[in-house]
């Protein structure tokens, strides 16, 4: 039975016995989602998403949240957008495809204590498997992400949050083959973010066509990774 663990920024994570790892950095789960996954991705393609001027270049933002877990990366994105554009003024449509293979962690969302303002949306999603209201649509694709990623249309995603357990513990989700399938589902001028800066991960990202740069250093000396599809 997994129990919630408080991280250094006050937000909660869990520990996976199967993988021998926490679901988030224990230096701060919320911070990790916001600083490593959401902010760098949005900043890099802000103008492409139409967030920096009044004429929207992309009326819908499409996101793949790979390894959805407790849904912090999607929640952080919704909070981030709510901070720059008031929720009731948002003309932007958001469509998120969450990939996850473990119903137990999805069930944990229902009683999870999170301070993300948008977490009630994630809780409703966890109960219903789909969320569709106003400008936000989120669907969960349950199963092995290597298979379910193929449910996503090609050239679809503007942003991808790639958040598997570590390359050592979960190597199958850091391969060239999996990255190629993700790359094919991303639009031009789109961006993928991940916490890992492992050499093998970056080599595999480059091998399928991504431009790879350092992401921010948060809670440790090593950077995260930003991968850009031109
Ligand atoms: C590091 S945690 C992700 C944390 C998550 N992004 C969050 O905000 O809570 C890794 C997640 O990958 C999921 N996972 C592991 N293997 C998978 C697979 N083959 N396909 C889909 N999800 C997988 C685990 O169940 C776990 O929820």
Short mmCIF file of C-alpha atoms and ligand atoms in Angstrom, two decimals, residues 13 16 18-19 21-24 29 32-33 37 65-74 99-103 105-106 119 141-148 161-166 170 172-173 178 195, ligand 1:
data_model
loop_
_atom_site.label_atom_id
_atom_site.label_comp_id
_atom_site.label_asym_id
_atom_site.label_seq_id
_atom_site.Cartn_x
_atom_site.Cartn_y
_atom_site.Cartn_z
CA UNK A 13 4.71 12.22 -3.92
CA UNK A 16 7.22 2.91 -6.12
CA UNK A 18 8.36 -1.88 -8.16
CA UNK A 19 10.87 0.64 -9.52
CA UNK A 21 12.13 5.26 -6.96
CA UNK A 22 9.95 8.18 -5.96
CA UNK A 23 7.45 9.48 -8.50
CA UNK A 24 8.98 12.97 -8.21
CA UNK A 29 7.37 17.57 -6.57
CA UNK A 32 9.90 19.83 -10.47
CA UNK A 33 6.75 19.86 -12.64
CA UNK A 37 8.68 20.39 -17.43
CA UNK A 65 1.81 13.92 -20.91
CA UNK A 66 3.93 10.73 -21.07
CA UNK A 67 3.75 8.81 -17.76
CA UNK A 68 0.86 10.79 -16.34
CA UNK A 69 1.14 9.42 -12.77
CA UNK A 70 -0.45 11.92 -10.36
CA UNK A 71 -0.94 14.39 -13.21
CA UNK A 72 1.33 17.09 -11.78
CA UNK A 73 2.83 18.08 -15.13
CA UNK A 74 -0.61 18.67 -16.68
CA UNK A 99 -0.31 8.09 -21.16
CA UNK A 100 -0.17 5.85 -18.08
CA UNK A 101 -0.21 2.10 -17.47
CA UNK A 102 -1.01 1.89 -13.74
CA UNK A 103 -4.57 2.32 -12.51
CA UNK A 105 -1.56 5.66 -9.26
CA UNK A 106 -4.56 7.14 -11.09
CA UNK A 119 -6.00 19.86 -9.45
CA UNK A 141 -4.80 6.40 -22.55
CA UNK A 142 -4.31 3.48 -20.17
CA UNK A 143 -1.72 0.86 -21.14
CA UNK A 144 1.91 0.61 -22.14
CA UNK A 145 2.94 4.03 -23.48
CA UNK A 146 4.97 2.34 -26.23
CA UNK A 147 1.64 1.10 -27.63
CA UNK A 148 -0.77 3.89 -26.62
CA UNK A 161 6.24 16.09 -21.00
CA UNK A 162 8.41 12.94 -20.83
CA UNK A 163 8.44 11.64 -17.25
CA UNK A 164 9.17 7.90 -16.92
CA UNK A 165 11.09 6.40 -14.01
CA UNK A 166 14.86 6.66 -14.55
CA UNK A 170 12.72 1.89 -16.87
CA UNK A 172 12.16 0.75 -22.31
CA UNK A 173 10.74 4.29 -22.23
CA UNK A 178 9.98 5.11 -28.47
CA UNK A 195 14.21 15.73 -16.14
C1 LIG B 1 8.11 9.21 -12.52
S1 LIG B 1 6.47 8.65 -12.53
C2 LIG B 1 5.60 9.97 -13.34
C3 LIG B 1 5.12 11.07 -12.47
C4 LIG B 1 4.03 11.88 -13.09
N1 LIG B 1 4.42 12.58 -14.28
C5 LIG B 1 3.35 12.79 -12.09
O1 LIG B 1 3.24 14.00 -12.32
O2 LIG B 1 2.91 12.30 -11.05
C6 LIG B 1 6.49 7.44 -13.83
C7 LIG B 1 5.12 6.93 -14.25
O3 LIG B 1 5.30 6.07 -15.37
C8 LIG B 1 4.32 5.05 -15.30
N2 LIG B 1 4.77 3.96 -16.21
C9 LIG B 1 5.78 3.05 -16.00
N3 LIG B 1 5.92 2.26 -17.08
C10 LIG B 1 4.99 2.69 -18.00
C11 LIG B 1 4.64 2.26 -19.31
N4 LIG B 1 5.31 1.26 -19.93
N5 LIG B 1 3.65 2.92 -19.95
C12 LIG B 1 2.99 3.94 -19.35
N6 LIG B 1 3.28 4.39 -18.10
C13 LIG B 1 4.27 3.77 -17.44
C14 LIG B 1 4.30 4.71 -13.84
O4 LIG B 1 3.12 4.02 -13.48
C15 LIG B 1 4.39 6.10 -13.20
O5 LIG B 1 3.13 6.64 -12.97
#
